Coordinates of C-alpha atoms in Angstrom, one line a residue:
X1 CA 0.4 0.2 0.2
X2 CA 1.3 3.5 -0.8
X3 CA 2.5 5.9 1.7
X4 CA 0.5 8.3 2.3
X5 CA 1.5 11.5 0.7
X6 CA 0.6 14.1 4.3
X7 CA 3.4 11.6 6.2
X8 CA 6.0 13.0 4.2
X9 CA 9.0 14.0 5.8
X10 CA 9.2 17.0 3.4
X11 CA 5.3 17.9 4.0
X12 CA 5.9 17.7 8.0
X13 CA 8.9 20.0 7.9
X14 CA 6.7 22.4 5.8
X15 CA 3.7 22.5 8.0
X16 CA 6.3 22.8 11.1
X17 CA 8.6 25.7 9.5
X18 CA 6.3 27.6 6.8
X19 CA 7.6 28.1 2.8
X20 CA 11.3 27.9 3.4
X21 CA 14.6 27.2 0.9
X22 CA 13.9 24.0 -1.1
X23 CA 17.6 22.7 -0.5
X24 CA 16.6 22.8 3.6
X25 CA 13.9 20.0 3.0
X26 CA 15.3 17.3 4.6
X27 CA 14.3 15.0 1.3
X28 CA 15.6 16.4 -1.9
X29 CA 13.5 13.9 -4.4
X30 CA 9.8 14.2 -4.1
X31 CA 7.8 11.6 -4.8
X32 CA 4.8 12.5 -7.3
X33 CA 2.3 11.9 -4.9
X34 CA 3.7 14.4 -2.7
X35 CA 4.8 16.7 -5.4
X36 CA 1.0 17.5 -5.7
X37 CA 0.6 18.9 -2.2
X38 CA 4.6 20.8 -2.4
X39 CA 4.8 23.7 -4.8
X40 CA 8.3 25.7 -5.5
X41 CA 8.9 29.1 -6.5
X42 CA 11.0 30.5 -8.4
X43 CA 12.2 32.0 -11.6
X44 CA 13.9 30.5 -14.6
X45 CA 15.3 31.5 -18.1
X46 CA 13.8 30.0 -21.1
X47 CA 11.2 31.1 -23.6
X48 CA 9.2 33.9 -21.9
X49 CA 11.9 33.6 -19.0
X50 CA 14.5 36.6 -20.6
X51 CA 17.2 34.3 -20.0
X52 CA 19.2 32.4 -17.6
X53 CA 19.7 32.8 -13.8
X54 CA 22.4 30.9 -13.6
X55 CA 25.1 33.6 -13.5
X56 CA 23.2 35.7 -10.9
X57 CA 25.4 34.9 -7.8
X58 CA 25.1 30.9 -8.3
X59 CA 21.6 31.4 -9.0
X60 CA 18.6 31.6 -7.3
X61 CA 16.8 30.0 -4.5
X62 CA 13.3 28.1 -4.8
X63 CA 10.9 28.4 -2.1
X64 CA 9.3 24.9 -1.4
X65 CA 5.6 25.7 -0.2
X66 CA 2.2 23.5 0.9
X67 CA 0.2 24.2 -1.6
X68 CA -3.1 23.8 0.3
X69 CA -1.8 25.8 2.9
X70 CA 0.3 28.2 2.5
X71 CA -0.8 31.5 1.2
X72 CA 0.5 32.9 -2.4
X73 CA 1.9 35.7 -0.9
X74 CA 3.7 34.8 2.6
X75 CA 5.9 32.2 -0.3
X76 CA 6.3 35.5 -2.6
X77 CA 7.7 37.6 0.6
X78 CA 10.0 34.6 1.6
X79 CA 11.4 34.0 -1.9
X80 CA 11.9 37.4 -2.3
X81 CA 13.7 37.6 1.0
X82 CA 15.9 34.7 0.7
X83 CA 16.9 36.0 -3.2
X84 CA 17.5 39.7 -1.7
X85 CA 21.0 39.7 -3.0
X86 CA 20.9 38.0 -6.4
X87 CA 17.6 39.8 -7.5
X88 CA 19.2 43.1 -6.7
X89 CA 21.4 42.2 -10.2
X90 CA 18.2 41.8 -12.1
X91 CA 15.7 44.9 -13.4
X92 CA 12.3 45.3 -11.5
X93 CA 10.3 44.6 -14.4
X94 CA 12.1 41.0 -15.3
X95 CA 11.8 40.1 -11.8
X96 CA 8.0 40.9 -11.9
X97 CA 7.6 39.3 -15.6
X98 CA 8.9 36.4 -14.8
X99 CA 7.8 35.5 -11.0
X100 CA 4.5 36.1 -12.6
X101 CA 5.1 33.7 -15.4
X102 CA 6.3 31.2 -12.6
X103 CA 2.5 31.5 -10.9
X104 CA -1.1 30.7 -12.3
X105 CA -2.8 33.2 -14.3
X106 CA -5.4 33.5 -11.6
X107 CA -2.6 34.1 -9.3
X108 CA -0.6 36.9 -10.9
X109 CA -2.0 39.7 -9.3
X110 CA -1.4 38.4 -5.7
X111 CA 2.6 38.4 -7.2
X112 CA 2.3 41.8 -8.4
X113 CA 0.7 43.2 -5.0
X114 CA 3.6 41.6 -3.3
X115 CA 6.4 42.9 -5.2
X116 CA 4.7 46.8 -5.7
X117 CA 4.5 46.5 -1.5
X118 CA 8.3 45.4 -1.3
X119 CA 9.3 48.6 -4.1
X120 CA 9.8 46.8 -7.0
X121 CA 8.0 48.8 -9.1
X122 CA 8.0 49.0 -12.9
X123 CA 7.8 53.0 -14.6
X124 CA 6.5 51.7 -18.1
X125 CA 6.1 55.2 -19.3
X126 CA 9.4 55.6 -21.7
X127 CA 8.8 52.0 -22.8
X128 CA 5.6 52.8 -24.7
X129 CA 3.2 52.4 -21.8
X130 CA -0.1 54.6 -20.7
X131 CA 1.2 57.8 -20.1
X132 CA -0.7 59.2 -17.0
X133 CA -0.1 62.4 -17.0
X134 CA -2.5 64.8 -18.7
X135 CA -2.0 65.8 -22.3
X136 CA -2.3 69.6 -23.7
X137 CA -5.1 69.6 -26.4
X138 CA -3.1 72.1 -29.5
X139 CA -7.2 72.8 -30.3
X140 CA -8.8 74.0 -27.5
X141 CA -5.6 74.2 -24.9
X142 CA -7.7 71.8 -22.4
X143 CA -5.9 69.1 -20.5
X144 CA -7.2 65.4 -21.4
X145 CA -6.2 62.3 -19.9
X146 CA -6.6 60.6 -23.1
X147 CA -6.2 62.8 -26.2
X148 CA -7.6 60.5 -29.1
X149 CA -11.2 60.7 -27.4
X150 CA -10.9 63.8 -26.5
X151 CA -10.0 65.2 -30.2
X152 CA -13.4 62.4 -31.0
X153 CA -15.5 65.3 -29.4
X154 CA -13.2 68.3 -28.8
X155 CA -15.4 71.8 -29.1
X156 CA -12.2 73.2 -31.4
X157 CA -12.3 70.9 -34.0

């Protein structure tokens, strides 16, 4: 009879210690049934990843967590704390994009919120993103947030 995955040393360790560096688990090779309970948060290179992280001060440390017990925001905070020195070498937009890509689509806002609270903000204004300063209409002189929408109804047009 197969062993209950919740009896695993790794599961017990994470239940006691919370989200932890993957290398601290008492068992490094998790069985398939234990992997259904234990997730690992980390960023990687490759397609959409923006390149390898192996050259970033020896690589980044993944955080192991219990999928059904640990809140993702706590897991992301633990990942930031463990990798603080290494991620200083990466641009904030790379961290945000790659960490968001490492979680399911419905959890990406959680990652963004934690990164914003931790100061990993990205300014898209000079990279084709939305401009946050108002535009001045050259026809009527009005200050408007969306010049394209304004021009359709500009009184001086």
